[in-house]
Coordinates of C-alpha atoms in Angstrom, one line a residue:
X1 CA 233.0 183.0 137.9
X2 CA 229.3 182.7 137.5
X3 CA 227.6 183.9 134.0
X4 CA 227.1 187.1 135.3
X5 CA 230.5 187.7 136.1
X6 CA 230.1 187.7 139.7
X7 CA 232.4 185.1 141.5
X8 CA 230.9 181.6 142.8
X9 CA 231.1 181.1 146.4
X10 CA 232.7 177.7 147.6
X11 CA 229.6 177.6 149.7
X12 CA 227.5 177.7 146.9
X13 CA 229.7 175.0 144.9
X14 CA 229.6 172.5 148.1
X15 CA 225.8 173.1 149.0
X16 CA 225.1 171.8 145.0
X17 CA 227.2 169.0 145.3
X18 CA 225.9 168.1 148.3
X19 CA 221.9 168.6 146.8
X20 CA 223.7 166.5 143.8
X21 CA 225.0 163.3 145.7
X22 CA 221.8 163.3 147.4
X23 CA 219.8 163.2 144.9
X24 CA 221.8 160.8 143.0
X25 CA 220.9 158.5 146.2
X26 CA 217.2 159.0 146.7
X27 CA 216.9 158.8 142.9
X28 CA 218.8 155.0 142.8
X29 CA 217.0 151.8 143.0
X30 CA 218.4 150.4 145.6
X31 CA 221.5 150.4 146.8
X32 CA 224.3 152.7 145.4
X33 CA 228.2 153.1 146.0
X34 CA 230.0 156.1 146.2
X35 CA 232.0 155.0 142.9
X36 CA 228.5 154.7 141.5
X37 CA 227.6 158.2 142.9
X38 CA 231.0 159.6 140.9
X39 CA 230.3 157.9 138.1
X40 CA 226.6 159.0 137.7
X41 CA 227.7 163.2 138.6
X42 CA 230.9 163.2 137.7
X43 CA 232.5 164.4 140.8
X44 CA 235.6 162.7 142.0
X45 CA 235.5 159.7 144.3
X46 CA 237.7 161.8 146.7
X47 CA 235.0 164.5 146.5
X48 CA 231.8 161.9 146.7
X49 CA 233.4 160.8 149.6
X50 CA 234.0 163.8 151.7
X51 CA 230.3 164.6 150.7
X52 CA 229.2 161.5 151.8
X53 CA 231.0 161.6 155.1
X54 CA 228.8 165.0 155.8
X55 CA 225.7 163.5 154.7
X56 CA 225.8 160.3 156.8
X57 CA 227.5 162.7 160.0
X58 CA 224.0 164.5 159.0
X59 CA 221.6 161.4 159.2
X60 CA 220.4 162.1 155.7
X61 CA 222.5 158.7 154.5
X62 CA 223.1 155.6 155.7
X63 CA 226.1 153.1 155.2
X64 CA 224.4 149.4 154.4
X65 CA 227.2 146.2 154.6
X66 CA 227.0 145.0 150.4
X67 CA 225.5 141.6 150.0
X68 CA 228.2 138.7 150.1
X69 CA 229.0 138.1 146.5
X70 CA 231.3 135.2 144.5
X71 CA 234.4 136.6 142.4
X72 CA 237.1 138.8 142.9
X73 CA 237.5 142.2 144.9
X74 CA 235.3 143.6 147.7
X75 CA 231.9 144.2 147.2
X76 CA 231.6 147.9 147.9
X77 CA 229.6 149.4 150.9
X78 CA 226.4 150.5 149.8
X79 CA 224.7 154.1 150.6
X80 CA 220.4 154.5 150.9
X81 CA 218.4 157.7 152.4
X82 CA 218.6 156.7 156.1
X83 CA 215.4 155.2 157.7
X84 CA 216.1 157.3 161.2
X85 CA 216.7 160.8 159.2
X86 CA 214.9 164.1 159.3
X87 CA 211.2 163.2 158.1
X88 CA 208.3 165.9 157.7
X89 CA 204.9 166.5 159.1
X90 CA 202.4 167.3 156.3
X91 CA 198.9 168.5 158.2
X92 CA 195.6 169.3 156.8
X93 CA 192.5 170.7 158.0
X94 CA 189.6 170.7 156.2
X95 CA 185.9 171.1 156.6
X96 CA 185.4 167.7 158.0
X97 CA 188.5 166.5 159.4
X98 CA 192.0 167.9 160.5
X99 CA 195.0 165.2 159.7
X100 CA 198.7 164.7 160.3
X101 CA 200.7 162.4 158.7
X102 CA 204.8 161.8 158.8
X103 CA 206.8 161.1 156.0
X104 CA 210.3 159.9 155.8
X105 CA 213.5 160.7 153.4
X106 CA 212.1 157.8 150.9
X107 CA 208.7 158.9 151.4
X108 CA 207.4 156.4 153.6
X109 CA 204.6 157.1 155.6
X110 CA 205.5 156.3 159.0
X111 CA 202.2 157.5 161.2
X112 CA 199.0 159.0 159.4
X113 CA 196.6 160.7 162.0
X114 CA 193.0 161.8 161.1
X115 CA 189.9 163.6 163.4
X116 CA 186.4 163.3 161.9
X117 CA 184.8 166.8 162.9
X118 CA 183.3 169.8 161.7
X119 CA 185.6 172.3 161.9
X120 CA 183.1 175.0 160.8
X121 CA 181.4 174.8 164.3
X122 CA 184.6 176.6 166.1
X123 CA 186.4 179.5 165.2
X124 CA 189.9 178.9 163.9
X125 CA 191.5 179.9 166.8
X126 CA 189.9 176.9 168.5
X127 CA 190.3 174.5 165.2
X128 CA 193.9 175.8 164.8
X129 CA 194.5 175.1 168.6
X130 CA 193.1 171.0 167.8
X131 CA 195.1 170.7 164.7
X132 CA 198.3 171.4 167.3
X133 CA 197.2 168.8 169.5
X134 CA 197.3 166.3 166.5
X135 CA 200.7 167.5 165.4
X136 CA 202.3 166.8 168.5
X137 CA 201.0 163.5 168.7
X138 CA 202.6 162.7 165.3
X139 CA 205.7 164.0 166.0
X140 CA 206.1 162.0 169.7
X141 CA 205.1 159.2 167.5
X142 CA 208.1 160.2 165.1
X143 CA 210.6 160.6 167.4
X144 CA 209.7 157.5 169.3
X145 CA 210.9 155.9 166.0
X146 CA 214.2 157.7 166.5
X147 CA 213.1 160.7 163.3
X148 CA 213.6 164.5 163.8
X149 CA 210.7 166.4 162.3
X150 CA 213.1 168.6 160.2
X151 CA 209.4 171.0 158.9
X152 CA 206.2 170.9 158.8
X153 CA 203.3 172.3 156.2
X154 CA 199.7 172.8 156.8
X155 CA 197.4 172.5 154.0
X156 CA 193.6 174.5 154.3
X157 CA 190.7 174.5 151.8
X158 CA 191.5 178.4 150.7
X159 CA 193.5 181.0 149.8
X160 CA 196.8 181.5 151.2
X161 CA 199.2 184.6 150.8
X162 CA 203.2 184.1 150.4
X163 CA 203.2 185.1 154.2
X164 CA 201.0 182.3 155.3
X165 CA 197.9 183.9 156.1
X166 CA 194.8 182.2 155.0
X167 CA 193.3 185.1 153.3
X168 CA 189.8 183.6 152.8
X169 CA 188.4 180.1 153.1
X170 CA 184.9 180.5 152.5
X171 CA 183.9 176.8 153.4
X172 CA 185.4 177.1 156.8
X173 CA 184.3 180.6 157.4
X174 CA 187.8 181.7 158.0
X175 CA 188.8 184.9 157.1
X176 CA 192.5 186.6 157.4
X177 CA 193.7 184.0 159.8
X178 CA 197.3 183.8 160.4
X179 CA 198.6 180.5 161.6
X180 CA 201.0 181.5 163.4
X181 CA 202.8 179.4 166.0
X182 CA 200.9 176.0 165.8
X183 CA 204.1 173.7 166.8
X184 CA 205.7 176.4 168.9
X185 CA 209.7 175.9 168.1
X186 CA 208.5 174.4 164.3
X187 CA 207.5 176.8 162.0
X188 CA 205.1 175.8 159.1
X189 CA 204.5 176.9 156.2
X190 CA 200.7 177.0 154.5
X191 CA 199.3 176.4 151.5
X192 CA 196.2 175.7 149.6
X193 CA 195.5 172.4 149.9
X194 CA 195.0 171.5 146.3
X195 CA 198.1 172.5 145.2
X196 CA 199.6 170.4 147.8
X197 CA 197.8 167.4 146.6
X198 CA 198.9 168.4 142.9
X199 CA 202.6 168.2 144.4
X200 CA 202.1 164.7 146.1
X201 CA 200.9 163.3 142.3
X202 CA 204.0 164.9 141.3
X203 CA 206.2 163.1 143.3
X204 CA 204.7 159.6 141.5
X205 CA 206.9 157.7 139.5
X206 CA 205.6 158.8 135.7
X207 CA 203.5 161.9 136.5
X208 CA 202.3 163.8 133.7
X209 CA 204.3 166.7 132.9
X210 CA 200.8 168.5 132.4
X211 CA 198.0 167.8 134.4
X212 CA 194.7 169.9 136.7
X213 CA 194.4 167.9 139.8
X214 CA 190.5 168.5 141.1
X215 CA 190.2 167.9 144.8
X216 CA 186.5 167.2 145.8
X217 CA 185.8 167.8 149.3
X218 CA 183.1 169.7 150.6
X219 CA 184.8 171.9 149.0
X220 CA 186.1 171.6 144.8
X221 CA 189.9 173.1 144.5
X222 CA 192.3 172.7 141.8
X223 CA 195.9 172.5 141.6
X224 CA 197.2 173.2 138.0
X225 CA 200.9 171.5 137.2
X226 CA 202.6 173.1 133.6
X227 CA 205.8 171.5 132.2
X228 CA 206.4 169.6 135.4
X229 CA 205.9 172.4 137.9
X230 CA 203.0 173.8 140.4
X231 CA 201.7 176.9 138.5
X232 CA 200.4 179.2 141.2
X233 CA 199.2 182.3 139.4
X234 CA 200.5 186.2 140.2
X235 CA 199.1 186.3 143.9
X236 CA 198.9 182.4 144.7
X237 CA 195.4 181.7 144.3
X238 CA 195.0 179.8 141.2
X239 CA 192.5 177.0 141.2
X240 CA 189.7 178.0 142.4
X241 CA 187.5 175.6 139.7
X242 CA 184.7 175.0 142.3
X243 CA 183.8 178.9 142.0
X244 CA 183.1 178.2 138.1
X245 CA 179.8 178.9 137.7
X246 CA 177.7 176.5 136.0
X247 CA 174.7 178.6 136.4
X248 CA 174.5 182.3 137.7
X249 CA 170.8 181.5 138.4
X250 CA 171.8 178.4 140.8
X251 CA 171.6 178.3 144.1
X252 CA 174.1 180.4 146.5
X253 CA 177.4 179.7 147.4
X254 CA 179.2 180.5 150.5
X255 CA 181.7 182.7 148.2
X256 CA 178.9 184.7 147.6
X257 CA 177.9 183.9 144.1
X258 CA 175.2 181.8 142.8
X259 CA 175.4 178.7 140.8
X260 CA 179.3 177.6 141.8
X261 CA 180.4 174.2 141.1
X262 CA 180.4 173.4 144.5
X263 CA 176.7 173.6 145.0
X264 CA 176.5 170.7 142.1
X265 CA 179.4 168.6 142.5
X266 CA 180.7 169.3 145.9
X267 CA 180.1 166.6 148.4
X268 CA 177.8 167.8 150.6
X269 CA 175.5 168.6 147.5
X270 CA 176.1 165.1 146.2
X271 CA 175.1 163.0 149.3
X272 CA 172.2 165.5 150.0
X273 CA 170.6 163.9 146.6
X274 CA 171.9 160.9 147.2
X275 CA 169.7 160.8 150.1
X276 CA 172.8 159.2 152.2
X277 CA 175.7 161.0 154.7
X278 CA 178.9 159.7 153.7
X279 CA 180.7 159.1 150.8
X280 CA 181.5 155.4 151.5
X281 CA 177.4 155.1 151.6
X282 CA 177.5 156.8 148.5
X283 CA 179.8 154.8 146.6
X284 CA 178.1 151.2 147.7
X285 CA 174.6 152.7 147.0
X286 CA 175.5 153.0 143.5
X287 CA 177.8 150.0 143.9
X288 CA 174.3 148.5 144.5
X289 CA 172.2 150.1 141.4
X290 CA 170.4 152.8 143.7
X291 CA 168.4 155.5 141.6
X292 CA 168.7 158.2 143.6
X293 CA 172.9 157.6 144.1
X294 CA 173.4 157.0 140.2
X295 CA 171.3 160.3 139.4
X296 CA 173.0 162.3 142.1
X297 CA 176.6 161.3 140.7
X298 CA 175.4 161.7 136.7
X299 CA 174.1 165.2 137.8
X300 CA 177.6 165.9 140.0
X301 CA 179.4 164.5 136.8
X302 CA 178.0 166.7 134.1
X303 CA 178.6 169.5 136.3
X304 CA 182.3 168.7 136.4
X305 CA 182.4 167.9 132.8
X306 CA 181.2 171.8 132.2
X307 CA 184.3 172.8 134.8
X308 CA 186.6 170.3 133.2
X309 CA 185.7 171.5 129.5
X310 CA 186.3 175.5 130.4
X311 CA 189.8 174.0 132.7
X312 CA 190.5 172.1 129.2
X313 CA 190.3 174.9 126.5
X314 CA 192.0 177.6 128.2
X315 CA 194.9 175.7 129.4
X316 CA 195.0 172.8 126.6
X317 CA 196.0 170.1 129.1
X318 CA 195.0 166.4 128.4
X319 CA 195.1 165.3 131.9
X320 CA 192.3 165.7 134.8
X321 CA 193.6 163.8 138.2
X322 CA 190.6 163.6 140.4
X323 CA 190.9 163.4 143.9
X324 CA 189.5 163.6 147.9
X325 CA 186.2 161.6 147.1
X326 CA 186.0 161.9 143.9
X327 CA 189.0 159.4 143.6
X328 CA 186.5 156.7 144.7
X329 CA 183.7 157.9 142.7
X330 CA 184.8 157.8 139.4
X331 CA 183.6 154.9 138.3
X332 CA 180.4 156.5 138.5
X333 CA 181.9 159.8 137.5
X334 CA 183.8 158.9 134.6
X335 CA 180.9 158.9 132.0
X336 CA 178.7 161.9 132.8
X337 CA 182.8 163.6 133.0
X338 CA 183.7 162.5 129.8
X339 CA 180.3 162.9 128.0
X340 CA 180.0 166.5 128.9
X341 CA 183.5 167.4 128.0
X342 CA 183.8 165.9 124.9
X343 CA 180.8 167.8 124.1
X344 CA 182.7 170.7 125.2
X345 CA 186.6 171.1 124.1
X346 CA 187.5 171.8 121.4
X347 CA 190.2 169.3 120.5
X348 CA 188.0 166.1 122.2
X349 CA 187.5 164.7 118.6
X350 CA 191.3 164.0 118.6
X351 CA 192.5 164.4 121.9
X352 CA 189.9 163.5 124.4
X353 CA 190.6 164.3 128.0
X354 CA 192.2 161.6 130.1
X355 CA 190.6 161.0 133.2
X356 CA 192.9 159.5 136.0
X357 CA 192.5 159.1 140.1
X358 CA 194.4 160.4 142.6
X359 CA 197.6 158.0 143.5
X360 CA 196.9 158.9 147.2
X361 CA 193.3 159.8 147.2
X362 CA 191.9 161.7 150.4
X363 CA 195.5 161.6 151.8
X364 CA 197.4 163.4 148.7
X365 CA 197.4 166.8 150.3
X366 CA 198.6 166.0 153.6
X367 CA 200.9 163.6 152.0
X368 CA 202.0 166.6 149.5
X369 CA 202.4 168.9 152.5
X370 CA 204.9 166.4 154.1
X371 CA 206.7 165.7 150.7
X372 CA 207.3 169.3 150.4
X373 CA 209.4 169.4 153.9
X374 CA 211.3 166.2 152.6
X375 CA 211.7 168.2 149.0
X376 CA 213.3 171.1 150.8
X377 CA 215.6 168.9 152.4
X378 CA 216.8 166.3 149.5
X379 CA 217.1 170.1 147.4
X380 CA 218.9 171.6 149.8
X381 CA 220.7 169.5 152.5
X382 CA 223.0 172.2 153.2
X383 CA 220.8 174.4 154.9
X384 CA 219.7 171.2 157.3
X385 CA 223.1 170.4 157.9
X386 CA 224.0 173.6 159.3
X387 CA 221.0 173.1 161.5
X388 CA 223.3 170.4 163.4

């Protein structure tokens, strides 16, 4: 019985165990045995191994001969995520570029595929239409390696509903745009891409258990992790930090407002007084000691610093993960940041804000969107199995 009272299926109990032994696996350094596996959950070995049979049968696992080894007894046969397994396609599309990339069970990157290209000058009917070219590219290139593309996730620069439709995305121009069959026989699920990138940091060796991940793209998004997990708000549409307005007599935003952080630290606003068109120019003018590229990122700085602060004393976290460009930039970024929120929070006398990069930098929300397929499966390898 359950601790409601209401009796536990033996479905229920064998699609846990079989989440358990999995992740006892992908969680091992290395090689692990199936007496290792029972040892670590507590199952029987009898159990571990009928579980083990269905995962391998399942090409989640993988049977590896044990290194030759002196002494007595045989070296048991060890078990690893298998290389050939389900993988998933994390894409993106942005207002620059669209990208697919492939991850497997260990969160390899097998093939990572990115198109330069303003996708504001289409509609999305036409971008959306691109963005499936791309995915099927990646996943023949995935299945020539012998995967199966068990899911895929897209990740857009705006909001999303539960449903998947992209309710508004102002830097794209988009407005309630549904998806809908981009791989045809895959379905995909969407999401904003910030919070994607958040999950991607997450799946780091020590993440924080508390941290705002700022994406700067063209357009600034925000994806807010609380005591380990993505905090999404009532509707889904938390993050929006580049609509904080720094000044509501600043220039106009493509929300609607005036004064948004975008139009300070967002990245077309940051090259344009630079005087330079891409970010790689930006970073090795100031590399160089440029004036105009040091004043343009002290400017784009202090402006985050002011979003940071307000991000900082209403949800008293300690961490700040900067990513997209910004990941590159913060060399430059990091003192202008820093000087105006420690002017700003409350607590920066004796808990100043920690200023980190991005693990995966411009990649971390399509890689997030592809760790979340491989999440849903090493969580729930029933539900692939009976896909078989």
């Amino acid at each position: 019985m359950s601790a409601t009272g209401s009796p536990v299926r033996q479905s229920s109990v064998r699609a846990h165990n079989l989440a358990l032994v999995l992740q006892t696996v992908a969680n091992s350094t290395g090689q692990i045995s199936r007496a290792s596996v029972a040892g670590v959950t507590g199952l029987t070995r009898a159990t571990v191994s009928a579980l083990v049979d269905d995962l391998v049968t399942g090409g989640l696992l993988t049977e590896v001969e044990p290194a030759p080894r002196s002494g007595a007894g045989r070296p048991a046969v060890g078990l690893t995520l298998a290389p050939d397994g389900p993988a998933g396609l994390g894409l993106e599309i942005n207002v620059d570029y669209r990208a697919a990339c492939v991850v497997d069970l260990a969160g390899t990157v097998r093939h990572r595929l990115v198109e330069p290209g303003d996708q504001r000058l289409t509609g999305p009917g036409t971008a959306i239409a691109a963005l499936g070219r791309l995915a099927a590219r990646a996943r023949a290139l995935a299945e020539a390696d012998g995967l199966t593309i068990a899911g895929a996730a897209l990740a857009v620069p705006g909001l999303v509903t539960a449903h998947g439709v992209v309710r508004i995305a102002p830097n794209l121009g988009w407005q309630d745009v549904a998806v809908g069959d981009l791989l045809g026989d895959l379905p995909v699920t969407v999401d904003n891409e910030a919070n994607l990138a958040a999950l991607s940091e997450l799946g780091t060796a020590e993440p924080p258990r508390d941290f705002v991940y700022i994406s700067g793209e063209i357009g600034i998004g925000a994806g807010i992790v609380l005591d380990g997990a993505l905090y999404r708000g009532t509707r889904g549409w938390s993050g929006e930090i580049g609509h904080i307005p720094i000044n509501p007599d600043g220039p106009a935003c493509r929300c609607g407002a005036r004064g948004c952080l975008e139009q300070y630290a967002g990245q077309e606003a940051v090259l344009r007084a630079a005087g330079v068109t891409t970010v790689e120019a930006l970073a090795g003018a100031a590399a160089d000691g440029g004036t105009a590229a040091l004043t343009a990122l002290a400017a784009a700085g202090g402006a985050l610093g002011m979003a940071v602060a307000a991000v900082v004393n209403l949800l008293d976290v300690k961490t700040i993960v900067l990513g997209g460009s910004y990941a590159s930039l913060l060399p430059w970024l990091r003192e202008p940041i820093a000087a105006e929120a420690g002017r700003r929070v409350l607590t920066a006398a004796w808990s100043p804000v920690r200023l980190h990069a991005a693990t995966f930098g411009p990649d971390a929300a399509m890689r997030g969107a592809a760790g979340s397929v491989v999440r849903a499966l090493l969580d729930d390898p029933a539900a692939w199995l009976a896909r078989q």
